[in-house]
Short mmCIF file of N, CA and C in Angstrom, two decimals:
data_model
loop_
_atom_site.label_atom_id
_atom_site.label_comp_id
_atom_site.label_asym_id
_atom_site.label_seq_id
_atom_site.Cartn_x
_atom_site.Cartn_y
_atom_site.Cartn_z
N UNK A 265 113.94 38.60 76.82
CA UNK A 265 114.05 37.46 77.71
C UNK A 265 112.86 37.49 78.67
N UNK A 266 111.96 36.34 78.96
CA UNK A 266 111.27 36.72 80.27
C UNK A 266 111.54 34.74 80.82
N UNK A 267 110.28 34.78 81.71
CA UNK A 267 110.22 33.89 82.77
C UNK A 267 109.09 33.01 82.43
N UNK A 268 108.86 32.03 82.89
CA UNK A 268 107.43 31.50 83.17
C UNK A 268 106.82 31.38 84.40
N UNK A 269 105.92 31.46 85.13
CA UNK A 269 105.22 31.61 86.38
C UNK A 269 104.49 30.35 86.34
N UNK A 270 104.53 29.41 85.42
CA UNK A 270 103.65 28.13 85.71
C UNK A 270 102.24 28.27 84.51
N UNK A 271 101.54 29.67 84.73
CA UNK A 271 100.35 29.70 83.47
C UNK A 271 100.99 31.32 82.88
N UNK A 272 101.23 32.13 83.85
CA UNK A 272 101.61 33.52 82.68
C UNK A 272 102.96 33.90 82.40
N UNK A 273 103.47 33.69 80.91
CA UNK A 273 104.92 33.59 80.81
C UNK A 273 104.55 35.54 81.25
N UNK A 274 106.25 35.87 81.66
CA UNK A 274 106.33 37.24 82.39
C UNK A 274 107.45 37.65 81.83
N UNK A 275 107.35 38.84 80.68
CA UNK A 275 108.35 39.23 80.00
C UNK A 275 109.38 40.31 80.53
N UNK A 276 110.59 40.28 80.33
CA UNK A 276 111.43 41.79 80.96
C UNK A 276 111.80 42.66 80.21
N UNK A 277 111.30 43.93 80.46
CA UNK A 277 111.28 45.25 79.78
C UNK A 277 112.30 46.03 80.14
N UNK A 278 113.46 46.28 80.13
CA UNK A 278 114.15 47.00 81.31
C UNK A 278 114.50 46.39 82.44
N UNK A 279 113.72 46.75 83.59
CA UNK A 279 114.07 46.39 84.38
C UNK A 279 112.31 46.49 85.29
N UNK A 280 111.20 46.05 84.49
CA UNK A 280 109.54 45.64 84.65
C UNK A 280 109.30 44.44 84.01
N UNK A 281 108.79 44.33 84.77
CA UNK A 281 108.40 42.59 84.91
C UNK A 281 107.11 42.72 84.37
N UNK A 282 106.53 42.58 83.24
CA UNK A 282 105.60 42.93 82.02
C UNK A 282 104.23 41.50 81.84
N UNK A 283 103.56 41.66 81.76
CA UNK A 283 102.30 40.88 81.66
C UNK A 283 101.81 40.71 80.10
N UNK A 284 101.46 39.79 79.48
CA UNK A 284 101.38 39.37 78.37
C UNK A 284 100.10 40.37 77.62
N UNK A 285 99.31 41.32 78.83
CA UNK A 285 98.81 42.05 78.11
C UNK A 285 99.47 43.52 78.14
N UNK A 286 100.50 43.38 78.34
CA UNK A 286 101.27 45.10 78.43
C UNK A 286 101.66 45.44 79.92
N UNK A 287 100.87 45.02 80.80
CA UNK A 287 100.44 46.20 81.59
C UNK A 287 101.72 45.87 82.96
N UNK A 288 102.53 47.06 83.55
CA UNK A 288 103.38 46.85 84.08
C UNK A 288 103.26 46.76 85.55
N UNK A 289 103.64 45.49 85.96
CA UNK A 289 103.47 44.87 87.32
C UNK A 289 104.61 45.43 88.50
N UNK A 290 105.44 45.53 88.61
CA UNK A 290 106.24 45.90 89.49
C UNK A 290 107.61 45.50 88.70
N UNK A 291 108.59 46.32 89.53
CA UNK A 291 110.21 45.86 89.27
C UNK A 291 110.68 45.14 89.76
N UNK A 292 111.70 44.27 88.90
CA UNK A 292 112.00 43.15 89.10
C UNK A 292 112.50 43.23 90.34
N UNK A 293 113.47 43.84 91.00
CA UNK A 293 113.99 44.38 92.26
C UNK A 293 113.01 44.06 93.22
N UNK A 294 111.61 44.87 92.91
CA UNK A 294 110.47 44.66 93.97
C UNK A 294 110.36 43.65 93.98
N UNK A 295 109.92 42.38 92.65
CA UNK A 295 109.67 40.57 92.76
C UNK A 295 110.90 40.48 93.71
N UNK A 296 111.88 40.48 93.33
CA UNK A 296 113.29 39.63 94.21
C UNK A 296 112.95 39.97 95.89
N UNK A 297 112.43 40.84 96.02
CA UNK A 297 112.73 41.48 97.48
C UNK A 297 111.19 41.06 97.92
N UNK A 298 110.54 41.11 97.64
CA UNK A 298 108.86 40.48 97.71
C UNK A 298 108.95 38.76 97.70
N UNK A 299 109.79 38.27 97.22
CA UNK A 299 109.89 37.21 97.27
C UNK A 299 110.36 36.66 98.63
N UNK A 300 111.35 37.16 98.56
CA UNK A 300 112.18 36.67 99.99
C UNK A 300 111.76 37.49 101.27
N UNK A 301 110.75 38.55 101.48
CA UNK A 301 109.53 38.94 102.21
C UNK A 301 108.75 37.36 102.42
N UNK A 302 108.07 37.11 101.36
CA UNK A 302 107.26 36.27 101.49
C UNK A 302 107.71 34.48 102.29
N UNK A 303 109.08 34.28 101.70
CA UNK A 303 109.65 33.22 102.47
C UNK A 303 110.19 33.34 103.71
N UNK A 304 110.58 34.95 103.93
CA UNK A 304 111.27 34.71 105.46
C UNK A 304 109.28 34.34 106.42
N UNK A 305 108.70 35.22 106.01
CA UNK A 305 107.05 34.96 106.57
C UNK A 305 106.10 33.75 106.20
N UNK A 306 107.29 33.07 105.57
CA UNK A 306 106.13 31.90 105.08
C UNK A 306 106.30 30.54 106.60
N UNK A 307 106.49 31.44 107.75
CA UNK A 307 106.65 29.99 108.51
C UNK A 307 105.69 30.26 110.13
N UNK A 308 105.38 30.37 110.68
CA UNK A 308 104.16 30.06 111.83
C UNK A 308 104.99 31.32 113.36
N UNK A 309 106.28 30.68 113.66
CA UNK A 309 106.69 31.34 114.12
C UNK A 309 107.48 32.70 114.14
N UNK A 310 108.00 32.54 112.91
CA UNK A 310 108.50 34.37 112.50
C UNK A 310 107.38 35.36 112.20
N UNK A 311 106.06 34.43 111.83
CA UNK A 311 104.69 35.92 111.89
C UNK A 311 104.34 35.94 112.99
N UNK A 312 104.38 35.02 113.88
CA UNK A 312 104.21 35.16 115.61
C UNK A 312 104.92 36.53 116.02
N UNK A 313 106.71 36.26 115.71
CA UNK A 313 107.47 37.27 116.12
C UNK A 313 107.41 38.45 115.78
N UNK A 314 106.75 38.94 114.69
CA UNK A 314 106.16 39.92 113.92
C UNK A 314 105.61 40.62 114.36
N UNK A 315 104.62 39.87 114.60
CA UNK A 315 103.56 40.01 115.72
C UNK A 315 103.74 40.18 116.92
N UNK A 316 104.43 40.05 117.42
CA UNK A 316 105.11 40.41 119.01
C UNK A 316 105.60 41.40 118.61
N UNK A 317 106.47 41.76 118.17
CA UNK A 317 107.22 43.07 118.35
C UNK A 317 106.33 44.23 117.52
N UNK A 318 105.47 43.93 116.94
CA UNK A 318 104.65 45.31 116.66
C UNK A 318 104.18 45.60 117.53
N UNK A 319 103.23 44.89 118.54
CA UNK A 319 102.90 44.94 119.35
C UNK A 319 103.19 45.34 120.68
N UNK A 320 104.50 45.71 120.40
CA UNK A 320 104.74 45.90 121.75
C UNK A 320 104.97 47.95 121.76
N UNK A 321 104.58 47.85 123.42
CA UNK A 321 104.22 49.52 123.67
C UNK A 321 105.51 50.57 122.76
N UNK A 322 106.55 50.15 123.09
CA UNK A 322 107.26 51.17 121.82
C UNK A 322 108.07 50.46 121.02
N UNK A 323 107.32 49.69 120.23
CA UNK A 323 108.25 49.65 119.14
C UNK A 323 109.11 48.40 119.00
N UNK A 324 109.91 47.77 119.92
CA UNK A 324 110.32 46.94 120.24
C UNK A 324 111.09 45.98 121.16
N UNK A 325 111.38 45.00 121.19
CA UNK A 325 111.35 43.79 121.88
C UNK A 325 112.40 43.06 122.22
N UNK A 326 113.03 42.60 123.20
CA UNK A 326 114.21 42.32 123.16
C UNK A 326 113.99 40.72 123.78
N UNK A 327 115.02 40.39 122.99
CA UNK A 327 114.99 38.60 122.87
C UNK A 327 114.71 37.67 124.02
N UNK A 328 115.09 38.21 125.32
CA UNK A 328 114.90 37.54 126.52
C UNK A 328 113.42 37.44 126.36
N UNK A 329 112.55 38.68 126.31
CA UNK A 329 110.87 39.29 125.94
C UNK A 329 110.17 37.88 124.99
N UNK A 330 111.16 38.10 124.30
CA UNK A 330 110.17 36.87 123.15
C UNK A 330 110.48 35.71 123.42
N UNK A 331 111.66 35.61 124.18
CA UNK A 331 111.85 34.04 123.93
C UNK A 331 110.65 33.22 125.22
N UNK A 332 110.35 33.80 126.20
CA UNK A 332 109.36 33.72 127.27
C UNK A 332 108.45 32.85 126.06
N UNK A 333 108.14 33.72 125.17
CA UNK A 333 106.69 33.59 124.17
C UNK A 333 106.63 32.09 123.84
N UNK A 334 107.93 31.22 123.69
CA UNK A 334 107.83 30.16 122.91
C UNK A 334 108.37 29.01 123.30
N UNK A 335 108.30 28.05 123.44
CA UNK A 335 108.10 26.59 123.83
C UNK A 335 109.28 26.30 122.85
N UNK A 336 110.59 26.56 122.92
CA UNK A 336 111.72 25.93 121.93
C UNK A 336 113.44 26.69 122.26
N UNK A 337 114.14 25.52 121.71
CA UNK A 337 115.12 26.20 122.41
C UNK A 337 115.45 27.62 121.48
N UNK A 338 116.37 28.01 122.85
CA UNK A 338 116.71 29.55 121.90
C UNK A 338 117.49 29.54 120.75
N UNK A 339 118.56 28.52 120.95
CA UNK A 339 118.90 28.93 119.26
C UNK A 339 118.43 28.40 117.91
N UNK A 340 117.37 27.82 118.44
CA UNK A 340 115.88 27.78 117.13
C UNK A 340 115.24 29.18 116.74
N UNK A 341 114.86 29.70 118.12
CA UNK A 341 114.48 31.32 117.86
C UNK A 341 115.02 32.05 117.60
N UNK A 342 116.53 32.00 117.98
CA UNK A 342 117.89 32.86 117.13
C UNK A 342 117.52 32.85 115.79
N UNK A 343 117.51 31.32 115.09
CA UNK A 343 117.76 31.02 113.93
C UNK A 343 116.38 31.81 112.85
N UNK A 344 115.12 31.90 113.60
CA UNK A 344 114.34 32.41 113.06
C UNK A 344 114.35 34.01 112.94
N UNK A 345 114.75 34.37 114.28
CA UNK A 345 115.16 35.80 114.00
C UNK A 345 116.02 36.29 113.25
N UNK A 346 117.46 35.50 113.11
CA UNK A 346 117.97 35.89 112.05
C UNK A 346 117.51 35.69 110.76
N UNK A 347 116.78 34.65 110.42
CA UNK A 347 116.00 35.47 109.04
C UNK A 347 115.41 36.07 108.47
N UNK A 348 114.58 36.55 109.59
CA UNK A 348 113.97 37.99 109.41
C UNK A 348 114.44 39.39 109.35
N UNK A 349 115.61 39.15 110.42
CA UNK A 349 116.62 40.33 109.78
C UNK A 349 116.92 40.65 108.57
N UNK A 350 117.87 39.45 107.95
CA UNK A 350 118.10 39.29 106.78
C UNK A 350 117.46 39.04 105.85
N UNK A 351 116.20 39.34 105.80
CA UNK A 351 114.92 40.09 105.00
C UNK A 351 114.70 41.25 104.95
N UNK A 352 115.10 41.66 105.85
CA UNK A 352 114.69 43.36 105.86
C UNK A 352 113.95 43.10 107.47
N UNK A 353 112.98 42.25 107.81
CA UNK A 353 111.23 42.88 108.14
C UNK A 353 111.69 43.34 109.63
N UNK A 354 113.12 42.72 110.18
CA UNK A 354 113.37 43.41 111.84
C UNK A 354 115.03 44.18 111.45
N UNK A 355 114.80 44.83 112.27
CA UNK A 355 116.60 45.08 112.82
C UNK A 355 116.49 44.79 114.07
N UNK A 356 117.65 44.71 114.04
CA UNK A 356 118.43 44.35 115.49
C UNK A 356 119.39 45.26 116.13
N UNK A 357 119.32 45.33 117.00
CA UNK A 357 120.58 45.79 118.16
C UNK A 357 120.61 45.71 119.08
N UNK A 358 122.19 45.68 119.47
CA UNK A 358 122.68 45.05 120.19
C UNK A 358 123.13 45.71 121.65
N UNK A 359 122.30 45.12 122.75
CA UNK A 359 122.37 46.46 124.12
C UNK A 359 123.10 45.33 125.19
N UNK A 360 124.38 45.56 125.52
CA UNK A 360 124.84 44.67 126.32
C UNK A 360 125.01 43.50 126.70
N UNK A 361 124.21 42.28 126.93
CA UNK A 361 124.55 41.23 126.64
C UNK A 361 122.80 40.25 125.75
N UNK A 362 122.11 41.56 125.45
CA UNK A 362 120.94 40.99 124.91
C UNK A 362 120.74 41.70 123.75
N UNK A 363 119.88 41.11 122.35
CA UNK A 363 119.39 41.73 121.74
C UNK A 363 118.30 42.37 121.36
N UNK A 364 117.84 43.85 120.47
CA UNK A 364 116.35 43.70 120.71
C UNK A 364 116.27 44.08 119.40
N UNK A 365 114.84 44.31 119.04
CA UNK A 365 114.53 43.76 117.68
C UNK A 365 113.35 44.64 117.53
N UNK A 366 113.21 45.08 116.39
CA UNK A 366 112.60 46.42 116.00
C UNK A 366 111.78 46.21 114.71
N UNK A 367 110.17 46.18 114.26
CA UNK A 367 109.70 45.99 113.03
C UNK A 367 110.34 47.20 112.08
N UNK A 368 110.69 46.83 110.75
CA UNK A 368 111.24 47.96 109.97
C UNK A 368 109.97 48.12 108.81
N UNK A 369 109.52 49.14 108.74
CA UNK A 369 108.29 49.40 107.67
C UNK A 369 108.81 48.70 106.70
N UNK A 370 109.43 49.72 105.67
CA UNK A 370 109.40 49.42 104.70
C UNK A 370 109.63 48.24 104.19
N UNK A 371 109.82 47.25 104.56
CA UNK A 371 109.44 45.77 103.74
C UNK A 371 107.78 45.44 103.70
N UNK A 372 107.73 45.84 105.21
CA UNK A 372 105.99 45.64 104.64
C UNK A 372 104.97 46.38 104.23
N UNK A 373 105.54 47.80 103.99
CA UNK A 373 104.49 48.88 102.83
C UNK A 373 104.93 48.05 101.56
N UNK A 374 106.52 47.48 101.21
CA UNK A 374 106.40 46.92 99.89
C UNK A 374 104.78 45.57 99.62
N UNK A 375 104.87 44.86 101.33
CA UNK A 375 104.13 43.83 100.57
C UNK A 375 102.34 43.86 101.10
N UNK A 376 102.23 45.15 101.29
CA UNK A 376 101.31 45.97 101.60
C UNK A 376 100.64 46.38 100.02
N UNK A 377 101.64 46.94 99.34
CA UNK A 377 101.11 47.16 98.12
C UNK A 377 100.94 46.53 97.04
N UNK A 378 101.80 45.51 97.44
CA UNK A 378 101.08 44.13 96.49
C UNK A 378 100.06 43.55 97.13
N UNK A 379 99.73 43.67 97.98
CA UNK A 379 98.39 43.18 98.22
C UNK A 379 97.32 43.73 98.22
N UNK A 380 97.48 44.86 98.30
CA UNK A 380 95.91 46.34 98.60
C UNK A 380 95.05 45.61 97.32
N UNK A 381 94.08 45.99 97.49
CA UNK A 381 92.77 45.99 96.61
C UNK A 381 93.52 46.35 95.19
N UNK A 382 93.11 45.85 94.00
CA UNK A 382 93.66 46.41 92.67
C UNK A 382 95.43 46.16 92.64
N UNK A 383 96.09 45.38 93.77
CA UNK A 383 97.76 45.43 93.50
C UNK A 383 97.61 44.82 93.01
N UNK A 384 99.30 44.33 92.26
CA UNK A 384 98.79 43.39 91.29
C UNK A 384 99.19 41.60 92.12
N UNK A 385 99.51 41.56 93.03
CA UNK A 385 98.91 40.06 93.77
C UNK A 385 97.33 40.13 94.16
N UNK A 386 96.51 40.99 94.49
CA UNK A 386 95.46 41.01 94.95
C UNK A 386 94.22 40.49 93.60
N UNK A 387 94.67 41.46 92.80
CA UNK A 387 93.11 41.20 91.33
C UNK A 387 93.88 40.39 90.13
N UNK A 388 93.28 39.41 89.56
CA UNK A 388 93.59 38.38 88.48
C UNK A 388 94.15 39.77 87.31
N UNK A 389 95.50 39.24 86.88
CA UNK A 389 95.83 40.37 85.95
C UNK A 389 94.37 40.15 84.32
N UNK A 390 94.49 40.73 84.45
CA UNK A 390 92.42 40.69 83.41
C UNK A 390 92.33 39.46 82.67
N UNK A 391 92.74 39.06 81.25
CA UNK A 391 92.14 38.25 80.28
C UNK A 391 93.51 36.80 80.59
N UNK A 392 94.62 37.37 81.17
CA UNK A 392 95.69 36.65 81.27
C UNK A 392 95.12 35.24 82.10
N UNK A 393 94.56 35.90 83.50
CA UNK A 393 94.11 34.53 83.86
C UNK A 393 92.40 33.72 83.59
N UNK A 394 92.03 34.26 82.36
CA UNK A 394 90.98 33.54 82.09
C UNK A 394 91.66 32.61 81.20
N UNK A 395 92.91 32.57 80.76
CA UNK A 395 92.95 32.04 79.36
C UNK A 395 93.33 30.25 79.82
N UNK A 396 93.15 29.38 78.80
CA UNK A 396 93.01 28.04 79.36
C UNK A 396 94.23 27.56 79.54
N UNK A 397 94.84 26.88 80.12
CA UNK A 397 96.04 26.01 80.45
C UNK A 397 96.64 25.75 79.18
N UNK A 398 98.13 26.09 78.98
CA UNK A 398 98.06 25.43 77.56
C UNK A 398 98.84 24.22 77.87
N UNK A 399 98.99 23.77 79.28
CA UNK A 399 99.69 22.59 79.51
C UNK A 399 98.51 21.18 79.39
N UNK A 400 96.95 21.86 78.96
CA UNK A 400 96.16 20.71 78.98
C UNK A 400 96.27 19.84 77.66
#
């Protein structure tokens, strides 16, 4: 069984997500979880918030802190924070009547390594994407 990506159909081996010339791209697990990495960050203000709380002297940030940052009501910024939770990329907890919010690595060493030099989002998988459209 595999997938289509639009130009490289993507076959499943197990449980590797396989490239039409062999060569093994990541687990499917990693796509699913890389994916929804990529959509909770696909929006202006949750890489802002990202960005705030790395930034800050230890570690992290508590919601009164960020909400200063932004021109909207708070339970717009709730709403964004909670999807970043529920990505992985923050945790949360909960200190009395505020919350604070903490970058968690490991979602972004995952999309760290799809991107490094040679990952496989970073370099054209080799002959796969020279080959011509066959939708022309």
């Amino acid at each position: 069984m595999g997938w289509d990506t639009g130009h490289v159909r993507v076959d499943e081996v197990g449980s590797l997500a396989v490239l039409p010339t062999g060569e093994s791209i990541v687990t499917l697990d990693e796509l699913a979880e890389s994916a929804s990495l990529f959509k909770a960050l696909g929006d202006p203000v949750r890489v802002k918030l990202v960005a705030l709380v790395r930034r800050t002297p230890d570690g992290e940030a508590c919601f009164c802190d960020l909400a200063d940052e932004f021109d909207m009501p708070q339970s717009s910024l709730s709403h964004h924070l909670k999807i970043l939770v529920r990505a992985g990329v923050l945790a949360r907890e909960r200190r009395g009547t505020w919350s604070w919010y903490r970058i968690r690595p490991e979602p972004l060493e995952i999309m760290e390594t799809l991107l490094r030099p040679g990952g496989p989002l970073r370099e054209p998988p080799g002959d796969v994407a020279t080959q011509p459209n066959r939708c022309d």
